[in-house]
Amino acid sequence: MKFQFICYSKCSTCTKAKKWLEANHIEFEERPIKDENPTVDELREWIPKSGYPIKRFFNTSGKIYRDLNLKDRLPQMTGEEQVKLLATDGMLVKRPILVGDDIVLVGFKEEEWKQIL
């Protein structure tokens, strides 16, 4: 199975994840998140498939997250409003994201990826 690897080239975590995928001979197609951010439909599919809460999809250490004061605003937003917000800018989305047929991993945690892949 070939995965979709959604990443940001200047992200050190993405670089580590990419090297790990290559070292473990896992086929993937790279997609730059800044140029091709996740769509509302993709996020609606990925969030339940991932098993993570929607908050895990937010890049909480990013400048846009801080500028928009999302730490305080997110709890008042509906899930649909959060998904639509995530789809507006790839830099709001935590990365990397690894998408397979029935797998969605968000952020690179080597032990988690090793267990699942």
Short mmCIF file of C-alpha atoms in Angstrom, two decimals:
data_model
loop_
_atom_site.label_atom_id
_atom_site.label_comp_id
_atom_site.label_asym_id
_atom_site.label_seq_id
_atom_site.Cartn_x
_atom_site.Cartn_y
_atom_site.Cartn_z
CA MET A 1 0.00 0.00 0.00
CA LYS A 2 1.24 3.47 -0.85
CA PHE A 3 0.67 6.24 1.68
CA GLN A 4 0.11 9.94 1.23
CA PHE A 5 2.69 11.84 3.30
CA ILE A 6 1.49 15.38 3.95
CA CYS A 7 4.30 17.54 5.23
CA TYR A 8 6.05 20.89 5.34
CA SER A 9 9.58 20.89 3.95
CA LYS A 10 10.94 23.28 6.63
CA CYS A 11 9.56 21.17 9.49
CA SER A 12 12.23 19.13 11.32
CA THR A 13 9.64 16.60 12.54
CA CYS A 14 8.49 16.05 8.95
CA THR A 15 12.10 15.50 7.89
CA LYS A 16 12.57 12.89 10.63
CA ALA A 17 9.34 11.15 9.65
CA LYS A 18 10.32 11.09 5.98
CA LYS A 19 13.72 9.57 6.79
CA TRP A 20 12.00 6.98 9.00
CA LEU A 21 9.56 6.04 6.22
CA GLU A 22 12.43 5.68 3.73
CA ALA A 23 14.56 3.65 6.18
CA ASN A 24 11.63 1.30 6.74
CA HIS A 25 10.91 0.96 3.01
CA ILE A 26 7.39 2.36 3.30
CA GLU A 27 6.14 3.71 -0.01
CA PHE A 28 4.64 7.16 0.05
CA GLU A 29 3.73 10.08 -2.13
CA GLU A 30 4.74 13.45 -0.70
CA ARG A 31 2.27 16.32 -0.61
CA PRO A 32 3.34 19.79 0.55
CA ILE A 33 0.79 21.00 3.08
CA LYS A 34 1.50 24.68 2.47
CA ASP A 35 0.73 24.40 -1.26
CA GLU A 36 -2.05 21.85 -1.03
CA ASN A 37 -3.74 22.09 2.35
CA PRO A 38 -6.24 19.45 3.43
CA THR A 39 -9.78 20.04 2.22
CA VAL A 40 -12.92 20.03 4.36
CA ASP A 41 -13.92 16.66 2.84
CA GLU A 42 -10.50 15.13 3.50
CA LEU A 43 -10.54 16.32 7.11
CA ARG A 44 -14.07 15.00 7.62
CA GLU A 45 -12.80 11.60 6.47
CA TRP A 46 -9.43 11.63 8.25
CA ILE A 47 -10.47 12.80 11.72
CA PRO A 48 -12.74 9.82 12.55
CA LYS A 49 -10.40 7.41 10.76
CA SER A 50 -7.47 8.62 12.88
CA GLY A 51 -9.20 7.97 16.19
CA TYR A 52 -7.78 11.25 17.49
CA PRO A 53 -9.80 14.19 18.78
CA ILE A 54 -10.04 17.07 16.32
CA LYS A 55 -7.75 19.18 18.52
CA ARG A 56 -4.88 16.86 17.61
CA PHE A 57 -5.14 18.10 14.02
CA PHE A 58 -4.30 21.69 15.04
CA ASN A 59 -0.70 22.89 14.92
CA THR A 60 -0.88 24.32 18.44
CA SER A 61 2.72 25.58 18.31
CA GLY A 62 2.20 27.50 15.07
CA LYS A 63 2.10 31.26 14.66
CA ILE A 64 -1.37 31.31 13.06
CA TYR A 65 -2.79 29.27 15.95
CA ARG A 66 -1.41 31.81 18.43
CA ASP A 67 -2.35 34.86 16.32
CA LEU A 68 -5.97 33.68 16.08
CA ASN A 69 -6.05 32.96 19.84
CA LEU A 70 -7.39 29.49 19.07
CA LYS A 71 -6.48 28.11 22.49
CA ASP A 72 -9.39 30.13 23.87
CA ARG A 73 -11.64 30.08 20.79
CA LEU A 74 -11.65 26.36 19.89
CA PRO A 75 -13.71 25.17 22.88
CA GLN A 76 -16.58 27.46 21.79
CA MET A 77 -16.48 26.26 18.17
CA THR A 78 -18.42 23.30 16.79
CA GLY A 79 -16.55 20.42 15.20
CA GLU A 80 -17.72 21.54 11.76
CA GLU A 81 -16.45 25.09 12.37
CA GLN A 82 -13.09 23.67 13.45
CA VAL A 83 -12.85 21.50 10.32
CA LYS A 84 -13.65 24.48 8.08
CA LEU A 85 -11.03 26.58 9.88
CA LEU A 86 -8.38 23.85 9.47
CA ALA A 87 -9.11 23.71 5.74
CA THR A 88 -8.38 27.43 5.29
CA ASP A 89 -4.62 27.18 5.80
CA GLY A 90 -2.26 24.20 5.78
CA MET A 91 -0.07 25.90 8.36
CA LEU A 92 -2.89 25.53 10.93
CA VAL A 93 -2.71 21.76 10.54
CA LYS A 94 -0.37 19.60 12.60
CA ARG A 95 2.08 17.71 10.49
CA PRO A 96 3.15 15.37 9.21
CA ILE A 97 0.01 13.47 8.35
CA LEU A 98 0.31 9.96 6.96
CA VAL A 99 -2.81 8.75 5.18
CA GLY A 100 -3.43 5.19 4.08
CA ASP A 101 -6.56 3.23 3.16
CA ASP A 102 -7.63 2.77 6.76
CA ILE A 103 -4.86 4.58 8.66
CA VAL A 104 -4.39 8.25 9.47
CA LEU A 105 -1.45 9.25 11.66
CA VAL A 106 -0.96 12.85 12.81
CA GLY A 107 2.38 14.09 14.06
CA PHE A 108 5.42 11.83 14.11
CA LYS A 109 5.79 9.60 17.13
CA GLU A 110 8.22 6.88 16.12
CA GLU A 111 6.93 4.25 18.56
CA GLU A 112 3.33 4.79 17.47
CA TRP A 113 4.27 4.62 13.78
CA LYS A 114 6.36 1.48 14.40
CA GLN A 115 3.43 -0.27 16.10
CA ILE A 116 0.84 0.70 13.51
CA LEU A 117 2.91 0.34 10.36
#
